Amino acid sequence: MKLIPGQYHELETICNTLIDDEARCVTFISLYGGEGSSTACISVAQRLQSQNKSVLVIDLNPISSFRLDKQLPTLTKLWRFDDISCQLSVMPYQGIEVLTIHNLESIDSAKNKHVLNEAVLRLKQEYDYVLLDMSPALKLNRNNVPLHSLSLCSELTLVTVALGINNEESLCQGVAELKQAGHSNIKLLVSQHSFAPLGERMLLLLQRHSPKWPRVCAFLTSKINKQKWLFKHY
């Protein structure tokens, strides 16, 4: 996982948003996964800790579990949201306090929003901020924590959007589902650019028009293929 350097302006903007919204429990969520939600979550955690704030990251993503390098240390004991085991199962890892879904005994303890809210209230007594790294909003998985479960405890929901991966339709659908699940304070976080090289996009455009203008498209395709710089990632 590549973290966002602490001096980047984006991190300062996010942290100021947390302060302005008085949000101590924040949900980080992507649409499909791979948009940089976990990266943003951990980077914000490190930035807050550098400001002498105590932070807990709760990994709630069974599809792409949280990790800083290869894997988290393995715990033998399991935890639940509805008892004190969630406080006792927090582990320090590379300077970050983590509660991981790998050791969650049952997803049932997280399906009730009142149970989850009470757990977060207990954790807020020990931490200045609780950051929730959620599973993608538009990917269904039987082990996902339901979106509505977070609606009571989450004071701010940050939806990471990756240019070149997400389109307007999927973004509108994801935000609509979050609102339907009870999330009221939703903000977008543009996480990364993932455009294909210009040459590849130009060739795709020519392929779509080649049935109508075959000779022109063939000529332009030949010219574009000779420009190797158009196919480099920057």
mmCIF file of N, CA and C in Angstrom, residues 41-94:
data_model
loop_
_atom_site.group_PDB
_atom_site.id
_atom_site.type_symbol
_atom_site.label_atom_id
_atom_site.label_comp_id
_atom_site.label_asym_id
_atom_site.label_seq_id
_atom_site.Cartn_x
_atom_site.Cartn_y
_atom_site.Cartn_z
ATOM 1 N N CYS A 41 -7.470 6.287 4.181
ATOM 2 C CA CYS A 41 -7.783 6.052 5.591
ATOM 3 C C CYS A 41 -6.513 5.999 6.431
ATOM 4 N N ILE A 42 -5.554 5.192 6.011
ATOM 5 C CA ILE A 42 -4.326 5.029 6.793
ATOM 6 C C ILE A 42 -3.481 6.294 6.757
ATOM 7 N N SER A 43 -3.462 6.981 5.618
ATOM 8 C CA SER A 43 -2.688 8.214 5.506
ATOM 9 C C SER A 43 -3.248 9.293 6.431
ATOM 10 N N VAL A 44 -4.576 9.378 6.499
ATOM 11 C CA VAL A 44 -5.209 10.337 7.410
ATOM 12 C C VAL A 44 -4.913 9.962 8.858
ATOM 13 N N ALA A 45 -4.936 8.657 9.157
ATOM 14 C CA ALA A 45 -4.624 8.207 10.520
ATOM 15 C C ALA A 45 -3.227 8.640 10.919
ATOM 16 N N GLN A 46 -2.266 8.457 10.038
ATOM 17 C CA GLN A 46 -0.893 8.853 10.346
ATOM 18 C C GLN A 46 -0.768 10.361 10.487
ATOM 19 N N ARG A 47 -1.472 11.101 9.648
ATOM 20 C CA ARG A 47 -1.431 12.563 9.737
ATOM 21 C C ARG A 47 -2.006 13.044 11.069
ATOM 22 N N LEU A 48 -3.132 12.456 11.496
ATOM 23 C CA LEU A 48 -3.735 12.841 12.767
ATOM 24 C C LEU A 48 -2.827 12.487 13.940
ATOM 25 N N GLN A 49 -2.174 11.329 13.854
ATOM 26 C CA GLN A 49 -1.265 10.932 14.925
ATOM 27 C C GLN A 49 -0.067 11.863 15.009
ATOM 28 N N SER A 50 0.375 12.389 13.863
ATOM 29 C CA SER A 50 1.488 13.343 13.873
ATOM 30 C C SER A 50 1.089 14.651 14.547
ATOM 31 N N GLN A 51 -0.228 14.860 14.696
ATOM 32 C CA GLN A 51 -0.747 16.041 15.389
ATOM 33 C C GLN A 51 -1.136 15.709 16.834
ATOM 34 N N ASN A 52 -0.563 14.599 17.332
ATOM 35 C CA ASN A 52 -0.773 14.158 18.711
ATOM 36 C C ASN A 52 -2.228 13.787 19.014
ATOM 37 N N LYS A 53 -2.917 13.253 18.011
ATOM 38 C CA LYS A 53 -4.269 12.735 18.194
ATOM 39 C C LYS A 53 -4.212 11.217 18.278
ATOM 40 N N SER A 54 -5.020 10.634 19.141
ATOM 41 C CA SER A 54 -5.090 9.174 19.220
ATOM 42 C C SER A 54 -6.127 8.686 18.203
ATOM 43 N N VAL A 55 -5.729 7.681 17.417
ATOM 44 C CA VAL A 55 -6.565 7.233 16.296
ATOM 45 C C VAL A 55 -6.677 5.712 16.298
ATOM 46 N N LEU A 56 -7.888 5.213 16.056
ATOM 47 C CA LEU A 56 -8.106 3.790 15.859
ATOM 48 C C LEU A 56 -8.654 3.569 14.457
ATOM 49 N N VAL A 57 -8.045 2.647 13.722
ATOM 50 C CA VAL A 57 -8.544 2.249 12.398
ATOM 51 C C VAL A 57 -9.244 0.898 12.545
ATOM 52 N N ILE A 58 -10.511 0.831 12.124
ATOM 53 C CA ILE A 58 -11.257 -0.429 12.142
ATOM 54 C C ILE A 58 -11.405 -0.913 10.704
ATOM 55 N N ASP A 59 -10.789 -2.031 10.414
ATOM 56 C CA ASP A 59 -10.862 -2.627 9.084
ATOM 57 C C ASP A 59 -12.146 -3.436 8.966
ATOM 58 N N LEU A 60 -13.060 -2.983 8.091
ATOM 59 C CA LEU A 60 -14.342 -3.666 7.886
ATOM 60 C C LEU A 60 -14.500 -4.091 6.433
ATOM 61 N N ASN A 61 -13.384 -4.391 5.780
ATOM 62 C CA ASN A 61 -13.410 -4.736 4.360
ATOM 63 C C ASN A 61 -12.959 -6.180 4.146
ATOM 64 N N PRO A 62 -13.904 -7.129 4.055
ATOM 65 C CA PRO A 62 -13.512 -8.530 3.860
ATOM 66 C C PRO A 62 -13.037 -8.826 2.439
ATOM 67 N N ILE A 63 -13.355 -7.935 1.488
ATOM 68 C CA ILE A 63 -12.989 -8.161 0.093
ATOM 69 C C ILE A 63 -11.509 -7.890 -0.131
ATOM 70 N N SER A 64 -11.051 -6.783 0.400
ATOM 71 C CA SER A 64 -9.633 -6.427 0.284
ATOM 72 C C SER A 64 -9.168 -5.944 1.640
ATOM 73 N N SER A 65 -8.730 -6.874 2.472
ATOM 74 C CA SER A 65 -8.455 -6.562 3.865
ATOM 75 C C SER A 65 -7.280 -5.610 4.019
ATOM 76 N N PHE A 66 -7.374 -4.807 5.038
ATOM 77 C CA PHE A 66 -6.362 -3.799 5.332
ATOM 78 C C PHE A 66 -4.992 -4.403 5.584
ATOM 79 N N ARG A 67 -3.982 -3.751 5.026
ATOM 80 C CA ARG A 67 -2.608 -4.144 5.312
ATOM 81 C C ARG A 67 -1.694 -2.954 5.032
ATOM 82 N N LEU A 68 -0.594 -2.888 5.771
ATOM 83 C CA LEU A 68 0.397 -1.843 5.526
ATOM 84 C C LEU A 68 1.506 -2.367 4.634
ATOM 85 N N ASP A 69 1.921 -3.602 4.812
ATOM 86 C CA ASP A 69 2.904 -4.172 3.899
ATOM 87 C C ASP A 69 2.410 -5.534 3.425
ATOM 88 N N LYS A 70 2.830 -6.616 4.037
ATOM 89 C CA LYS A 70 2.377 -7.935 3.605
ATOM 90 C C LYS A 70 1.115 -8.368 4.329
ATOM 91 N N GLN A 71 1.148 -8.371 5.642
ATOM 92 C CA GLN A 71 -0.034 -8.785 6.381
ATOM 93 C C GLN A 71 0.078 -8.317 7.823
ATOM 94 N N LEU A 72 -1.071 -8.298 8.468
ATOM 95 C CA LEU A 72 -1.113 -7.949 9.881
ATOM 96 C C LEU A 72 -0.713 -9.148 10.720
ATOM 97 N N PRO A 73 -0.206 -8.903 11.917
ATOM 98 C CA PRO A 73 0.059 -10.022 12.821
ATOM 99 C C PRO A 73 -1.235 -10.793 13.097
ATOM 100 N N THR A 74 -1.111 -12.078 13.355
ATOM 101 C CA THR A 74 -2.281 -12.925 13.593
ATOM 102 C C THR A 74 -2.613 -12.961 15.082
ATOM 103 N N LEU A 75 -3.879 -12.725 15.379
ATOM 104 C CA LEU A 75 -4.355 -12.841 16.754
ATOM 105 C C LEU A 75 -5.087 -14.170 16.917
ATOM 106 N N THR A 76 -4.955 -14.765 18.071
ATOM 107 C CA THR A 76 -5.643 -16.034 18.319
ATOM 108 C C THR A 76 -7.051 -15.806 18.870
ATOM 109 N N LYS A 77 -7.269 -14.688 19.534
ATOM 110 C CA LYS A 77 -8.584 -14.431 20.120
ATOM 111 C C LYS A 77 -9.469 -13.666 19.138
ATOM 112 N N LEU A 78 -10.770 -13.933 19.210
ATOM 113 C CA LEU A 78 -11.743 -13.268 18.359
ATOM 114 C C LEU A 78 -12.437 -12.155 19.137
ATOM 115 N N TRP A 79 -13.068 -11.255 18.413
ATOM 116 C CA TRP A 79 -13.737 -10.140 19.068
ATOM 117 C C TRP A 79 -15.117 -9.919 18.449
ATOM 118 N N ARG A 80 -15.941 -9.183 19.193
ATOM 119 C CA ARG A 80 -17.283 -8.832 18.757
ATOM 120 C C ARG A 80 -17.526 -7.356 19.043
ATOM 121 N N PHE A 81 -18.516 -6.789 18.372
ATOM 122 C CA PHE A 81 -18.862 -5.392 18.638
ATOM 123 C C PHE A 81 -19.738 -5.240 19.869
ATOM 124 N N ASP A 82 -20.398 -6.309 20.283
ATOM 125 C CA ASP A 82 -21.381 -6.172 21.357
ATOM 126 C C ASP A 82 -20.827 -6.477 22.739
ATOM 127 N N ASP A 83 -19.514 -6.577 22.889
ATOM 128 C CA ASP A 83 -18.935 -6.713 24.224
ATOM 129 C C ASP A 83 -17.549 -6.049 24.244
ATOM 130 N N ILE A 84 -16.890 -6.138 25.361
ATOM 131 C CA ILE A 84 -15.633 -5.417 25.562
ATOM 132 C C ILE A 84 -14.474 -6.012 24.764
ATOM 133 N N SER A 85 -14.709 -7.144 24.124
ATOM 134 C CA SER A 85 -13.622 -7.782 23.369
ATOM 135 C C SER A 85 -13.100 -6.905 22.234
ATOM 136 N N CYS A 86 -13.928 -5.973 21.735
ATOM 137 C CA CYS A 86 -13.446 -5.108 20.653
ATOM 138 C C CYS A 86 -12.360 -4.161 21.159
ATOM 139 N N GLN A 87 -12.478 -3.704 22.408
ATOM 140 C CA GLN A 87 -11.411 -2.879 22.972
ATOM 141 C C GLN A 87 -10.157 -3.695 23.255
ATOM 142 N N LEU A 88 -10.352 -4.922 23.698
ATOM 143 C CA LEU A 88 -9.221 -5.758 24.098
ATOM 144 C C LEU A 88 -8.459 -6.333 22.901
ATOM 145 N N SER A 89 -9.064 -6.297 21.708
ATOM 146 C CA SER A 89 -8.433 -6.906 20.538
ATOM 147 C C SER A 89 -7.734 -5.898 19.632
ATOM 148 N N VAL A 90 -7.657 -4.661 20.050
ATOM 149 C CA VAL A 90 -6.924 -3.650 19.274
ATOM 150 C C VAL A 90 -5.440 -3.978 19.316
ATOM 151 N N MET A 91 -4.785 -3.914 18.169
ATOM 152 C CA MET A 91 -3.351 -4.196 18.142
ATOM 153 C C MET A 91 -2.588 -3.057 17.486
ATOM 154 N N PRO A 92 -1.428 -2.720 18.061
ATOM 155 C CA PRO A 92 -0.577 -1.695 17.444
ATOM 156 C C PRO A 92 0.219 -2.305 16.304
ATOM 157 N N TYR A 93 0.258 -1.629 15.171
ATOM 158 C CA TYR A 93 1.002 -2.143 14.031
ATOM 159 C C TYR A 93 1.593 -0.981 13.248
ATOM 160 N N GLN A 94 2.911 -0.905 13.246
ATOM 161 C CA GLN A 94 3.635 0.165 12.562
ATOM 162 C C GLN A 94 3.109 1.546 12.968
#
